[in-house]
């Protein structure tokens, strides 16, 4: 399906791109990112559950794209039986001090305490960040957990890490700063869509945007049908 994004002179019509559940190898990621670079209005990218093999090379490309783009939100939710672990830690470390992200949803990563430390550093050094969701990190040390969420408490939106709290409380550990409980989680898709409707669509770069969107959808449909044959 990735090959359907080989679109010459693609118009920048996308505000959000959800590609979750489509397995990709590094070559596929390269193709996809080449397309995403044409989408200069892209605000939010969701690649959840897309990486199952040769993950390091793919994550390197994704981190580079995020750092070079004006992306404001990135989402990657792992399957519970395929966490990123140390690979996720290295990915987050590549974003520290370099990204323009405002929102990060990075769930069920299994990154443990090293991941919490990396996320804490990310929020501390990327001062434009406003929202985070990182439940399922599987913390082992109460200190790392509390230190990270004390920093996250400065953000506007934080998802309560119910799974990680349950894990720590089973060991009679773990608590969150009180102010976390009064914060809403990161914005939902519907909330983001409402924001996209306020975007300025008057750019002279856009020529027949609906035709461009229909062309893209037709190529995706053709690619899916060929795969089924």
CSV table of C-alpha atoms in Angstrom, one decimal:
chain,number,residue,atom,x,y,z
A,1,UNK,CA,0.0,0.0,0.0
A,2,UNK,CA,2.9,2.4,0.6
A,3,UNK,CA,3.7,2.4,-3.1
A,4,UNK,CA,0.5,4.2,-3.8
A,5,UNK,CA,2.1,7.3,-2.3
A,6,UNK,CA,4.5,7.7,-5.2
A,7,UNK,CA,2.6,10.7,-6.4
A,8,UNK,CA,4.3,13.2,-8.5
A,9,UNK,CA,3.7,16.8,-7.6
A,10,UNK,CA,1.5,15.9,-4.7
A,11,UNK,CA,-0.4,18.9,-3.3
A,12,UNK,CA,-0.1,19.7,0.4
A,13,UNK,CA,-3.7,18.9,1.3
A,14,UNK,CA,-3.3,16.7,4.5
A,15,UNK,CA,-3.5,18.1,8.0
A,16,UNK,CA,-3.4,14.6,9.7
A,17,UNK,CA,-2.2,11.3,8.4
A,18,UNK,CA,-3.3,8.1,10.2
A,19,UNK,CA,-1.5,5.0,8.8
A,20,UNK,CA,-1.7,2.8,11.9
A,21,UNK,CA,-1.6,-1.0,11.5
A,22,UNK,CA,0.2,-1.0,8.1
A,23,UNK,CA,3.4,-3.0,8.6
A,24,UNK,CA,6.4,-1.3,7.1
A,25,UNK,CA,10.1,-2.1,6.5
A,26,UNK,CA,12.7,0.6,6.2
A,27,UNK,CA,12.3,1.0,2.4
A,28,UNK,CA,8.6,1.5,2.9
A,29,UNK,CA,9.3,4.1,5.5
A,30,UNK,CA,11.6,5.9,3.1
A,31,UNK,CA,8.8,5.9,0.4
A,32,UNK,CA,6.2,7.2,2.9
A,33,UNK,CA,8.4,9.9,4.3
A,34,UNK,CA,9.2,11.2,0.8
A,35,UNK,CA,5.4,11.6,0.4
A,36,UNK,CA,5.0,13.2,3.8
A,37,UNK,CA,7.6,15.8,2.9
A,38,UNK,CA,5.3,17.1,0.2
A,39,UNK,CA,2.6,17.6,2.8
A,40,UNK,CA,3.8,20.8,4.3
A,41,UNK,CA,0.6,21.4,6.1
A,42,UNK,CA,0.7,18.1,8.0
A,43,UNK,CA,0.1,18.7,11.7
A,44,UNK,CA,-0.3,15.2,13.2
A,45,UNK,CA,1.1,11.8,12.2
A,46,UNK,CA,0.0,8.4,13.6
A,47,UNK,CA,2.1,5.4,12.7
A,48,UNK,CA,0.9,3.0,15.5
A,49,UNK,CA,1.8,-0.7,15.1
A,50,UNK,CA,3.5,-0.1,11.8
A,51,UNK,CA,7.0,-1.5,12.8
A,52,UNK,CA,7.6,-5.1,13.5
A,53,UNK,CA,11.1,-5.8,11.9
A,54,UNK,CA,14.2,-3.9,11.2
A,55,UNK,CA,12.8,-1.3,13.6
A,56,UNK,CA,15.9,0.7,14.4
A,57,UNK,CA,16.5,1.8,10.8
A,58,UNK,CA,12.8,2.8,10.5
A,59,UNK,CA,12.7,4.7,13.7
A,60,UNK,CA,15.9,6.6,12.7
A,61,UNK,CA,14.2,7.8,9.6
A,62,UNK,CA,11.0,8.8,11.4
A,63,UNK,CA,12.9,10.7,14.1
A,64,UNK,CA,14.8,12.6,11.4
A,65,UNK,CA,11.6,13.5,9.6
A,66,UNK,CA,9.9,14.7,12.8
A,67,UNK,CA,12.9,16.9,13.6
A,68,UNK,CA,13.1,18.4,10.2
A,69,UNK,CA,9.3,18.9,9.7
A,70,UNK,CA,6.9,21.3,11.4
A,71,UNK,CA,4.9,18.4,12.8
A,72,UNK,CA,3.1,19.3,16.0
A,73,UNK,CA,1.8,15.8,17.0
A,74,UNK,CA,3.1,12.3,16.7
A,75,UNK,CA,1.5,9.1,17.9
A,76,UNK,CA,2.8,5.5,18.2
A,77,UNK,CA,0.9,3.0,20.2
A,78,UNK,CA,2.6,-0.4,20.4
A,79,UNK,CA,0.8,-3.8,20.6
A,80,UNK,CA,1.1,-5.1,24.1
A,81,UNK,CA,3.1,-8.2,22.8
A,82,UNK,CA,5.5,-6.1,20.7
A,83,UNK,CA,6.8,-3.2,22.8
A,84,UNK,CA,9.7,-1.1,21.5
A,85,UNK,CA,11.7,-1.3,24.6
A,86,UNK,CA,15.3,0.1,24.2
A,87,UNK,CA,14.6,0.9,20.6
A,88,UNK,CA,11.9,3.3,21.8
A,89,UNK,CA,14.4,4.9,24.2
A,90,UNK,CA,16.8,5.6,21.4
A,91,UNK,CA,14.0,7.1,19.3
A,92,UNK,CA,13.0,9.5,22.1
A,93,UNK,CA,16.6,10.5,22.7
A,94,UNK,CA,16.9,11.5,19.0
A,95,UNK,CA,14.0,14.0,19.5
A,96,UNK,CA,15.4,15.7,22.6
A,97,UNK,CA,16.0,19.4,22.0
A,98,UNK,CA,15.4,19.0,18.2
A,99,UNK,CA,11.7,18.6,17.6
A,100,UNK,CA,8.8,21.1,17.2
A,101,UNK,CA,6.3,18.6,18.7
A,102,UNK,CA,3.6,19.9,20.9
A,103,UNK,CA,1.9,16.5,21.5
A,104,UNK,CA,3.4,13.0,21.9
A,105,UNK,CA,1.4,9.9,22.3
A,106,UNK,CA,3.8,6.9,22.9
A,107,UNK,CA,1.9,4.1,24.6
A,108,UNK,CA,2.7,0.5,25.7
A,109,UNK,CA,6.3,1.1,24.7
A,110,UNK,CA,7.8,-1.0,27.5
A,111,UNK,CA,10.8,1.4,27.7
A,112,UNK,CA,11.0,1.1,31.5
A,113,UNK,CA,13.0,3.6,33.6
A,114,UNK,CA,15.3,4.6,30.8
A,115,UNK,CA,12.3,5.6,28.7
A,116,UNK,CA,10.9,7.7,31.6
A,117,UNK,CA,14.2,9.5,31.9
A,118,UNK,CA,14.3,10.2,28.1
A,119,UNK,CA,10.7,11.5,28.1
A,120,UNK,CA,11.4,13.7,31.1
A,121,UNK,CA,14.4,15.2,29.3
A,122,UNK,CA,12.3,15.6,26.2
A,123,UNK,CA,9.6,17.6,28.0
A,124,UNK,CA,12.2,19.7,29.9
A,125,UNK,CA,14.2,20.7,26.8
A,126,UNK,CA,11.3,20.9,24.3
A,127,UNK,CA,9.6,23.8,26.0
A,128,UNK,CA,6.8,24.1,23.4
A,129,UNK,CA,5.4,20.7,24.4
A,130,UNK,CA,1.9,20.8,25.8
A,131,UNK,CA,0.6,17.2,25.9
A,132,UNK,CA,1.8,13.7,26.6
A,133,UNK,CA,0.5,10.2,26.9
A,134,UNK,CA,2.9,7.4,27.7
A,135,UNK,CA,1.1,4.7,29.7
A,136,UNK,CA,2.5,1.2,29.4
A,137,UNK,CA,6.1,2.2,29.9
A,138,UNK,CA,6.4,-0.4,32.6
A,139,UNK,CA,8.4,1.5,35.3
A,140,UNK,CA,10.5,-0.4,37.7
A,141,UNK,CA,11.7,2.4,39.9
A,142,UNK,CA,9.3,4.7,41.8
A,143,UNK,CA,11.9,7.6,41.7
A,144,UNK,CA,12.1,7.7,37.9
A,145,UNK,CA,8.3,7.5,37.6
A,146,UNK,CA,7.7,10.4,40.1
A,147,UNK,CA,10.5,12.5,38.7
A,148,UNK,CA,9.1,12.2,35.2
A,149,UNK,CA,5.5,13.0,36.1
A,150,UNK,CA,6.6,15.9,38.3
A,151,UNK,CA,8.0,17.4,35.0
A,152,UNK,CA,4.9,16.3,33.0
A,153,UNK,CA,2.8,18.2,35.5
A,154,UNK,CA,3.9,21.4,33.8
A,155,UNK,CA,2.1,20.4,30.6
A,156,UNK,CA,-1.5,21.3,29.8
A,157,UNK,CA,-2.6,17.8,29.0
A,158,UNK,CA,-1.4,14.5,30.5
A,159,UNK,CA,-3.1,11.1,30.3
A,160,UNK,CA,-3.3,9.3,33.7
A,161,UNK,CA,-1.0,6.2,33.3
A,162,UNK,CA,-3.4,3.7,34.7
A,163,UNK,CA,-1.5,0.6,33.7
A,164,UNK,CA,1.8,1.9,35.1
A,165,UNK,CA,0.2,3.1,38.3
A,166,UNK,CA,-1.3,-0.4,38.7
A,167,UNK,CA,2.1,-2.0,38.1
A,168,UNK,CA,3.8,0.1,40.8
A,169,UNK,CA,0.9,-0.1,43.3
A,170,UNK,CA,1.1,-3.9,43.1
A,171,UNK,CA,4.6,-3.4,44.5
A,172,UNK,CA,3.2,-0.8,47.0
A,173,UNK,CA,4.9,2.0,45.1
A,174,UNK,CA,4.0,4.8,42.9
A,175,UNK,CA,2.0,8.0,43.1
A,176,UNK,CA,1.4,11.0,40.9
A,177,UNK,CA,1.5,14.8,41.6
A,178,UNK,CA,-2.0,15.9,42.6
A,179,UNK,CA,-2.2,18.4,39.8
A,180,UNK,CA,-2.0,15.6,37.2
A,181,UNK,CA,-5.5,14.4,38.1
A,182,UNK,CA,-7.0,17.7,37.1
A,183,UNK,CA,-5.5,17.7,33.6
A,184,UNK,CA,-7.3,16.5,30.5
A,185,UNK,CA,-5.7,13.9,28.3
A,186,UNK,CA,-4.3,14.8,24.8
A,187,UNK,CA,-6.8,16.0,22.3
A,188,UNK,CA,-8.9,13.4,20.5
A,189,UNK,CA,-9.2,13.1,16.8
A,190,UNK,CA,-12.5,15.0,16.7
A,191,UNK,CA,-11.0,17.8,18.7
A,192,UNK,CA,-8.1,18.0,16.3
A,193,UNK,CA,-10.4,17.9,13.3
A,194,UNK,CA,-12.3,20.9,14.7
A,195,UNK,CA,-9.0,22.8,14.8
A,196,UNK,CA,-8.1,21.8,11.2
A,197,UNK,CA,-11.3,23.4,10.0
A,198,UNK,CA,-9.9,26.8,11.1
A,199,UNK,CA,-6.7,26.4,9.0
A,200,UNK,CA,-6.1,28.9,6.2
A,201,UNK,CA,-7.0,27.1,2.9
A,202,UNK,CA,-6.5,30.1,0.7
A,203,UNK,CA,-3.0,29.3,-0.4
A,204,UNK,CA,-2.3,29.7,-4.1
A,205,UNK,CA,-0.4,26.4,-3.9
A,206,UNK,CA,-3.7,24.5,-3.7
A,207,UNK,CA,-5.2,23.8,-7.1
A,208,UNK,CA,-8.4,21.6,-7.0
A,209,UNK,CA,-7.6,20.1,-3.6
A,210,UNK,CA,-10.6,17.7,-3.8
A,211,UNK,CA,-9.4,16.3,-7.1
A,212,UNK,CA,-5.9,15.8,-5.6
A,213,UNK,CA,-7.5,14.0,-2.6
A,214,UNK,CA,-9.6,11.8,-4.9
A,215,UNK,CA,-6.5,10.9,-6.9
A,216,UNK,CA,-4.7,9.8,-3.8
A,217,UNK,CA,-7.7,7.7,-2.6
A,218,UNK,CA,-8.0,6.1,-6.0
A,219,UNK,CA,-4.3,5.0,-6.0
A,220,UNK,CA,-4.7,3.6,-2.5
A,221,UNK,CA,-7.8,1.7,-3.5
A,222,UNK,CA,-6.1,0.3,-6.6
A,223,UNK,CA,-3.1,-0.8,-4.5
A,224,UNK,CA,-5.3,-2.6,-2.0
A,225,UNK,CA,-7.3,-4.4,-4.7
A,226,UNK,CA,-4.1,-5.5,-6.4
A,227,UNK,CA,-2.8,-6.9,-3.1
A,228,UNK,CA,-6.0,-9.0,-2.7
A,229,UNK,CA,-5.7,-10.5,-6.2
